[in-house]
Amino acid sequence: MTDIESAAQELAEARGSGKPCPPLRGRLLPEGDVEAAYRAQQLQVREWLASGQRRVGAKIGLTSRAVQEGFGVYEPDFGVLTDAMAVPDGVEVALDRLLQPRVEAEIAFVLGADLPDGRVTSADLLRAVDHVLPAIEIVDSRVAGWDISIVDTVADNASSGLFVLGTTPRRLGDVDLRLCGMVLEHAGEPVSVGAGAACLGNPLHALGWLAGTMARAGDPLRAGDVVLSGALGPMVAVTPGAAYEARISGLGSVRTCFSNGR
């Protein structure tokens, strides 16, 4: 078994057992080797799809300049979304589905048309997006203590967990994605605030980055794909039994809540 295969297996075992694994960087995956980390990610995704899960889109991470500087990288990363990760708006999430969950508010794009295989322009994006939705991403890490580098998070499917989409679709022309404000509340109190500009200056820029990256890899985004474009404010550690509501100006709100224990 190669080190990349071992890394994928350790992450899979952590998901199954509920016990996080040690950091992968410098142990199974070389420091800074993002290509190797994506290969470990792909091995896991292949197993999920073989088990019957259906790919439904992608998530973008590391869209905040401050977070990028903390990792010493200057572009985002991405992971795959499957139908098994989707949670309906307001439905309780059992904590035993997760290891170290945190929540963050995002804007989700839903594509109504395929994006091109080659270079993707802003006009291509505007034509392809059918609507946008408020979303909560429940991020998670299979690495103990969230002790992660860019290599660890990429291998771990960009620290994906679950995602919740709102039910108030809006057309792109009806909302200013750059200026829309966000507040994430717990028990009626703000726990995270931000705006669209926190996501690479505009969430549409994040979508453009992902579209170009996947097109160059020969796997372009397609009609029906959901894209979580990146956090609009700081992530928040989940409290057992808590409920969270994200309100994004012009887009409406989305809610999630968690069981009291595992």
mmCIF file of C-alpha atoms in Angstrom:
data_model
loop_
_atom_site.group_PDB
_atom_site.id
_atom_site.type_symbol
_atom_site.label_atom_id
_atom_site.label_comp_id
_atom_site.label_asym_id
_atom_site.label_seq_id
_atom_site.Cartn_x
_atom_site.Cartn_y
_atom_site.Cartn_z
ATOM 1 C CA MET A 1 0.000 0.000 0.000
ATOM 2 C CA THR A 2 1.370 3.429 -0.930
ATOM 3 C CA ASP A 3 1.496 6.312 1.535
ATOM 4 C CA ILE A 4 -1.324 8.034 -0.371
ATOM 5 C CA GLU A 5 -3.468 4.910 -0.062
ATOM 6 C CA SER A 6 -2.596 4.690 3.635
ATOM 7 C CA ALA A 7 -3.627 8.315 4.137
ATOM 8 C CA ALA A 8 -6.975 7.680 2.460
ATOM 9 C CA GLN A 9 -7.489 4.554 4.540
ATOM 10 C CA GLU A 10 -6.733 6.346 7.829
ATOM 11 C CA LEU A 11 -9.237 9.072 7.009
ATOM 12 C CA ALA A 12 -11.844 6.468 6.062
ATOM 13 C CA GLU A 13 -11.236 4.585 9.306
ATOM 14 C CA ALA A 14 -11.590 7.826 11.277
ATOM 15 C CA ARG A 15 -14.960 8.466 9.609
ATOM 16 C CA GLY A 16 -16.135 4.967 10.408
ATOM 17 C CA SER A 17 -14.867 4.733 13.980
ATOM 18 C CA GLY A 18 -15.512 8.309 15.106
ATOM 19 C CA LYS A 19 -11.916 8.516 16.337
ATOM 20 C CA PRO A 20 -9.769 11.187 14.613
ATOM 21 C CA CYS A 21 -6.402 10.246 13.182
ATOM 22 C CA PRO A 22 -3.073 12.066 13.647
ATOM 23 C CA PRO A 23 -2.089 14.740 11.100
ATOM 24 C CA LEU A 24 -1.060 13.305 7.743
ATOM 25 C CA ARG A 25 1.516 15.933 6.756
ATOM 26 C CA GLY A 26 5.107 14.909 7.183
ATOM 27 C CA ARG A 27 3.986 11.377 8.056
ATOM 28 C CA LEU A 28 2.125 9.905 5.085
ATOM 29 C CA LEU A 29 1.893 12.948 2.814
ATOM 30 C CA PRO A 30 4.824 15.301 2.183
ATOM 31 C CA GLU A 31 4.542 18.813 3.591
ATOM 32 C CA GLY A 32 3.046 21.099 0.964
ATOM 33 C CA ASP A 33 2.311 18.342 -1.560
ATOM 34 C CA VAL A 34 -1.206 19.395 -2.482
ATOM 35 C CA GLU A 35 -1.261 17.130 -5.550
ATOM 36 C CA ALA A 36 -0.707 14.061 -3.371
ATOM 37 C CA ALA A 37 -3.431 15.278 -1.013
ATOM 38 C CA TYR A 38 -5.946 15.532 -3.869
ATOM 39 C CA ARG A 39 -5.043 12.012 -4.930
ATOM 40 C CA ALA A 40 -5.867 10.794 -1.411
ATOM 41 C CA GLN A 41 -9.143 12.707 -1.597
ATOM 42 C CA GLN A 42 -9.994 11.117 -4.942
ATOM 43 C CA LEU A 43 -9.435 7.607 -3.588
ATOM 44 C CA GLN A 44 -12.036 8.232 -0.874
ATOM 45 C CA VAL A 45 -14.532 9.825 -3.244
ATOM 46 C CA ARG A 46 -14.188 6.838 -5.552
ATOM 47 C CA GLU A 47 -15.133 4.544 -2.666
ATOM 48 C CA TRP A 48 -18.165 6.662 -1.734
ATOM 49 C CA LEU A 49 -19.463 6.596 -5.284
ATOM 50 C CA ALA A 50 -18.836 2.857 -5.561
ATOM 51 C CA SER A 51 -20.901 2.371 -2.391
ATOM 52 C CA GLY A 52 -23.907 4.058 -4.014
ATOM 53 C CA GLN A 53 -23.510 7.697 -3.052
ATOM 54 C CA ARG A 54 -24.213 10.213 -5.809
ATOM 55 C CA ARG A 55 -22.044 13.207 -6.513
ATOM 56 C CA VAL A 56 -24.139 16.398 -6.359
ATOM 57 C CA GLY A 57 -21.552 19.159 -6.533
ATOM 58 C CA ALA A 58 -18.531 20.628 -4.802
ATOM 59 C CA LYS A 59 -17.482 22.836 -1.923
ATOM 60 C CA ILE A 60 -14.819 25.518 -1.926
ATOM 61 C CA GLY A 61 -12.593 26.171 1.063
ATOM 62 C CA LEU A 62 -9.852 28.599 1.999
ATOM 63 C CA THR A 63 -11.642 31.557 0.402
ATOM 64 C CA SER A 64 -10.693 34.000 3.162
ATOM 65 C CA ARG A 65 -7.419 35.866 2.630
ATOM 66 C CA ALA A 66 -6.668 35.682 6.356
ATOM 67 C CA VAL A 67 -7.155 31.904 6.386
ATOM 68 C CA GLN A 68 -5.007 31.514 3.257
ATOM 69 C CA GLU A 69 -2.187 33.446 4.909
ATOM 70 C CA GLY A 70 -2.483 31.220 7.974
ATOM 71 C CA PHE A 71 -1.976 28.150 5.789
ATOM 72 C CA GLY A 72 0.716 29.807 3.682
ATOM 73 C CA VAL A 73 -1.254 29.198 0.471
ATOM 74 C CA TYR A 74 -2.774 31.730 -1.848
ATOM 75 C CA GLU A 75 -5.562 29.928 -3.610
ATOM 76 C CA PRO A 76 -8.650 28.040 -2.405
ATOM 77 C CA ASP A 77 -9.136 24.305 -2.253
ATOM 78 C CA PHE A 78 -12.156 22.142 -2.998
ATOM 79 C CA GLY A 79 -13.921 18.945 -2.031
ATOM 80 C CA VAL A 80 -16.754 16.839 -3.419
ATOM 81 C CA LEU A 81 -20.368 16.934 -2.222
ATOM 82 C CA THR A 82 -22.503 13.796 -2.316
ATOM 83 C CA ASP A 83 -26.181 13.234 -1.655
ATOM 84 C CA ALA A 84 -25.299 11.551 1.651
ATOM 85 C CA MET A 85 -24.005 14.898 2.953
ATOM 86 C CA ALA A 86 -27.231 16.820 2.323
ATOM 87 C CA VAL A 87 -29.446 17.688 5.305
ATOM 88 C CA PRO A 88 -32.873 19.341 4.877
ATOM 89 C CA ASP A 89 -33.403 22.845 6.264
ATOM 90 C CA GLY A 90 -34.145 22.728 10.001
ATOM 91 C CA VAL A 91 -33.809 18.964 10.439
ATOM 92 C CA GLU A 92 -31.865 17.768 13.489
ATOM 93 C CA VAL A 93 -28.387 16.366 12.858
ATOM 94 C CA ALA A 94 -27.232 13.453 15.001
ATOM 95 C CA LEU A 95 -23.834 14.277 16.462
ATOM 96 C CA ASP A 96 -22.661 10.708 15.994
ATOM 97 C CA ARG A 97 -22.523 11.421 12.244
ATOM 98 C CA LEU A 98 -19.646 13.810 12.910
ATOM 99 C CA LEU A 99 -16.345 13.997 14.782
ATOM 100 C CA GLN A 100 -15.476 17.659 15.443
ATOM 101 C CA PRO A 101 -18.216 19.709 13.775
ATOM 102 C CA ARG A 102 -18.234 23.423 13.158
ATOM 103 C CA VAL A 103 -20.733 25.542 11.239
ATOM 104 C CA GLU A 104 -20.299 28.392 8.783
ATOM 105 C CA ALA A 105 -22.695 30.389 6.627
ATOM 106 C CA GLU A 106 -22.236 30.420 2.866
ATOM 107 C CA ILE A 107 -23.888 31.203 -0.446
ATOM 108 C CA ALA A 108 -24.708 28.165 -2.573
ATOM 109 C CA PHE A 109 -24.886 28.288 -6.360
ATOM 110 C CA VAL A 110 -27.125 25.849 -8.229
ATOM 111 C CA LEU A 111 -26.224 25.442 -11.889
ATOM 112 C CA GLY A 112 -28.867 25.245 -14.581
ATOM 113 C CA ALA A 113 -26.460 24.604 -17.452
ATOM 114 C CA ASP A 114 -23.108 22.920 -18.049
ATOM 115 C CA LEU A 115 -19.991 25.033 -17.869
ATOM 116 C CA PRO A 116 -17.475 24.798 -20.732
ATOM 117 C CA ASP A 117 -14.602 22.355 -20.800
ATOM 118 C CA GLY A 118 -12.063 25.106 -21.437
ATOM 119 C CA ARG A 119 -11.560 28.606 -20.107
ATOM 120 C CA VAL A 120 -14.555 29.851 -18.087
ATOM 121 C CA THR A 121 -15.550 33.522 -18.335
ATOM 122 C CA SER A 122 -17.760 35.608 -16.059
ATOM 123 C CA ALA A 123 -20.398 35.568 -18.788
ATOM 124 C CA ASP A 124 -20.310 31.756 -18.756
ATOM 125 C CA LEU A 125 -20.917 31.776 -15.007
ATOM 126 C CA LEU A 126 -23.800 34.241 -15.220
ATOM 127 C CA ARG A 127 -25.473 32.142 -17.919
ATOM 128 C CA ALA A 128 -24.963 28.854 -16.096
ATOM 129 C CA VAL A 129 -26.177 29.774 -12.604
ATOM 130 C CA ASP A 130 -29.885 29.057 -12.241
ATOM 131 C CA HIS A 131 -30.242 30.408 -8.697
ATOM 132 C CA VAL A 132 -28.488 31.022 -5.395
ATOM 133 C CA LEU A 133 -29.459 29.895 -1.900
ATOM 134 C CA PRO A 134 -28.427 30.591 1.680
ATOM 135 C CA ALA A 135 -26.509 27.635 3.073
ATOM 136 C CA ILE A 136 -24.907 26.319 6.216
ATOM 137 C CA GLU A 137 -21.914 24.089 5.803
ATOM 138 C CA ILE A 138 -21.253 21.751 8.702
ATOM 139 C CA VAL A 139 -17.515 21.354 8.361
ATOM 140 C CA ASP A 140 -15.681 18.544 10.099
ATOM 141 C CA SER A 141 -12.180 17.168 10.410
ATOM 142 C CA ARG A 142 -11.035 13.611 10.675
ATOM 143 C CA VAL A 143 -7.667 14.937 11.923
ATOM 144 C CA ALA A 144 -7.317 15.115 15.701
ATOM 145 C CA GLY A 145 -7.805 18.553 17.241
ATOM 146 C CA TRP A 146 -8.267 20.240 13.858
ATOM 147 C CA ASP A 147 -4.451 20.212 13.685
ATOM 148 C CA ILE A 148 -4.444 20.663 9.925
ATOM 149 C CA SER A 149 -2.338 22.081 7.145
ATOM 150 C CA ILE A 150 -3.361 22.545 3.503
ATOM 151 C CA VAL A 151 -2.299 18.942 2.877
ATOM 152 C CA ASP A 152 -4.421 17.555 5.706
ATOM 153 C CA THR A 153 -7.578 19.438 4.780
ATOM 154 C CA VAL A 154 -7.361 18.698 1.039
ATOM 155 C CA ALA A 155 -6.844 14.988 1.679
ATOM 156 C CA ASP A 156 -9.825 15.111 4.046
ATOM 157 C CA ASN A 157 -12.134 16.301 1.235
ATOM 158 C CA ALA A 158 -11.547 19.941 2.210
ATOM 159 C CA SER A 159 -12.755 19.182 5.762
ATOM 160 C CA SER A 160 -16.278 18.538 4.522
ATOM 161 C CA GLY A 161 -19.042 17.162 6.696
ATOM 162 C CA LEU A 162 -22.648 17.940 5.829
ATOM 163 C CA PHE A 163 -24.495 20.815 4.225
ATOM 164 C CA VAL A 164 -27.890 22.467 4.568
ATOM 165 C CA LEU A 165 -29.522 24.489 1.794
ATOM 166 C CA GLY A 166 -32.202 27.099 2.335
ATOM 167 C CA THR A 167 -35.464 26.976 0.440
ATOM 168 C CA THR A 168 -35.679 30.533 -0.910
ATOM 169 C CA PRO A 169 -34.037 30.509 -4.361
ATOM 170 C CA ARG A 170 -32.971 33.888 -5.749
ATOM 171 C CA ARG A 171 -31.793 34.876 -9.216
ATOM 172 C CA LEU A 172 -28.304 36.342 -9.476
ATOM 173 C CA GLY A 173 -29.668 39.660 -10.682
ATOM 174 C CA ASP A 174 -31.790 40.044 -7.550
ATOM 175 C CA VAL A 175 -28.950 40.152 -5.025
ATOM 176 C CA ASP A 176 -25.569 41.877 -4.696
ATOM 177 C CA LEU A 177 -23.375 38.934 -3.743
ATOM 178 C CA ARG A 178 -20.425 41.122 -2.792
ATOM 179 C CA LEU A 179 -22.288 43.393 -0.405
ATOM 180 C CA CYS A 180 -24.843 41.031 1.122
ATOM 181 C CA GLY A 181 -24.450 40.850 4.886
ATOM 182 C CA MET A 182 -24.534 37.642 6.915
ATOM 183 C CA VAL A 183 -25.271 36.894 10.544
ATOM 184 C CA LEU A 184 -25.151 33.400 12.049
ATOM 185 C CA GLU A 185 -27.162 33.152 15.260
ATOM 186 C CA HIS A 186 -27.347 30.697 18.144
ATOM 187 C CA ALA A 187 -30.186 31.123 20.650
ATOM 188 C CA GLY A 188 -30.965 34.481 19.078
ATOM 189 C CA GLU A 189 -27.443 35.830 19.595
ATOM 190 C CA PRO A 190 -24.943 36.514 16.778
ATOM 191 C CA VAL A 191 -21.985 34.125 16.857
ATOM 192 C CA SER A 192 -20.521 34.975 13.428
ATOM 193 C CA VAL A 193 -20.976 37.927 11.095
ATOM 194 C CA GLY A 194 -19.617 38.689 7.656
ATOM 195 C CA ALA A 195 -20.442 39.589 4.074
ATOM 196 C CA GLY A 196 -20.082 38.312 0.543
ATOM 197 C CA ALA A 197 -16.860 40.258 0.071
ATOM 198 C CA ALA A 198 -15.152 37.957 2.609
ATOM 199 C CA CYS A 199 -15.319 35.159 0.028
ATOM 200 C CA LEU A 200 -12.506 36.017 -2.432
ATOM 201 C CA GLY A 201 -13.992 39.498 -2.742
ATOM 202 C CA ASN A 202 -17.182 38.077 -4.267
ATOM 203 C CA PRO A 203 -18.616 34.529 -4.103
ATOM 204 C CA LEU A 204 -18.884 34.568 -7.899
ATOM 205 C CA HIS A 205 -15.072 34.797 -8.034
ATOM 206 C CA ALA A 206 -14.900 31.617 -5.943
ATOM 207 C CA LEU A 207 -17.260 29.860 -8.345
ATOM 208 C CA GLY A 208 -15.106 31.020 -11.259
ATOM 209 C CA TRP A 209 -11.972 29.646 -9.605
ATOM 210 C CA LEU A 210 -13.605 26.257 -9.062
ATOM 211 C CA ALA A 211 -15.083 26.139 -12.566
ATOM 212 C CA GLY A 212 -11.698 26.837 -14.131
ATOM 213 C CA THR A 213 -9.876 24.393 -11.873
ATOM 214 C CA MET A 214 -12.277 21.556 -12.610
ATOM 215 C CA ALA A 215 -12.359 22.314 -16.338
ATOM 216 C CA ARG A 216 -8.566 22.071 -16.485
ATOM 217 C CA ALA A 217 -8.795 18.732 -14.688
ATOM 218 C CA GLY A 218 -11.189 17.445 -17.347
ATOM 219 C CA ASP A 219 -14.141 17.334 -14.945
ATOM 220 C CA PRO A 220 -16.155 20.536 -15.579
ATOM 221 C CA LEU A 221 -19.135 21.572 -13.501
ATOM 222 C CA ARG A 222 -22.453 20.426 -14.916
ATOM 223 C CA ALA A 223 -26.123 21.391 -14.804
ATOM 224 C CA GLY A 224 -27.645 20.496 -11.449
ATOM 225 C CA ASP A 225 -24.390 20.841 -9.506
ATOM 226 C CA VAL A 226 -24.537 22.577 -6.128
ATOM 227 C CA VAL A 227 -21.476 24.660 -5.261
ATOM 228 C CA LEU A 228 -20.834 25.903 -1.733
ATOM 229 C CA SER A 229 -18.772 28.985 -2.430
ATOM 230 C CA GLY A 230 -16.994 29.502 0.897
ATOM 231 C CA ALA A 231 -17.558 31.010 4.330
ATOM 232 C CA LEU A 232 -18.856 34.565 4.697
ATOM 233 C CA GLY A 233 -17.608 34.782 8.278
ATOM 234 C CA PRO A 234 -15.715 32.821 10.946
ATOM 235 C CA MET A 235 -16.656 29.196 11.569
ATOM 236 C CA VAL A 236 -18.229 28.326 14.920
ATOM 237 C CA ALA A 237 -17.726 25.151 16.966
ATOM 238 C CA VAL A 238 -20.975 23.214 17.394
ATOM 239 C CA THR A 239 -22.567 22.996 20.837
ATOM 240 C CA PRO A 240 -24.543 19.781 21.458
ATOM 241 C CA GLY A 241 -28.267 20.456 21.455
ATOM 242 C CA ALA A 242 -27.815 23.843 19.804
ATOM 243 C CA ALA A 243 -29.713 25.355 16.895
ATOM 244 C CA TYR A 244 -28.148 27.759 14.397
ATOM 245 C CA GLU A 245 -29.744 30.093 11.889
ATOM 246 C CA ALA A 246 -27.920 31.938 9.128
ATOM 247 C CA ARG A 247 -29.508 35.072 7.685
ATOM 248 C CA ILE A 248 -28.049 36.501 4.484
ATOM 249 C CA SER A 249 -29.425 39.787 3.225
ATOM 250 C CA GLY A 250 -31.325 39.368 -0.010
ATOM 251 C CA LEU A 251 -31.253 35.557 0.204
ATOM 252 C CA GLY A 252 -33.269 34.702 3.303
ATOM 253 C CA SER A 253 -32.326 32.260 6.029
ATOM 254 C CA VAL A 254 -31.397 28.634 6.647
ATOM 255 C CA ARG A 255 -31.393 26.618 9.870
ATOM 256 C CA THR A 256 -29.777 23.558 11.390
ATOM 257 C CA CYS A 257 -29.799 21.970 14.830
ATOM 258 C CA PHE A 258 -27.943 19.183 16.602
ATOM 259 C CA SER A 259 -28.771 16.337 18.967
ATOM 260 C CA ASN A 260 -27.724 16.571 22.608
ATOM 261 C CA GLY A 261 -25.106 13.863 22.423
ATOM 262 C CA ARG A 262 -23.620 11.006 20.460
#
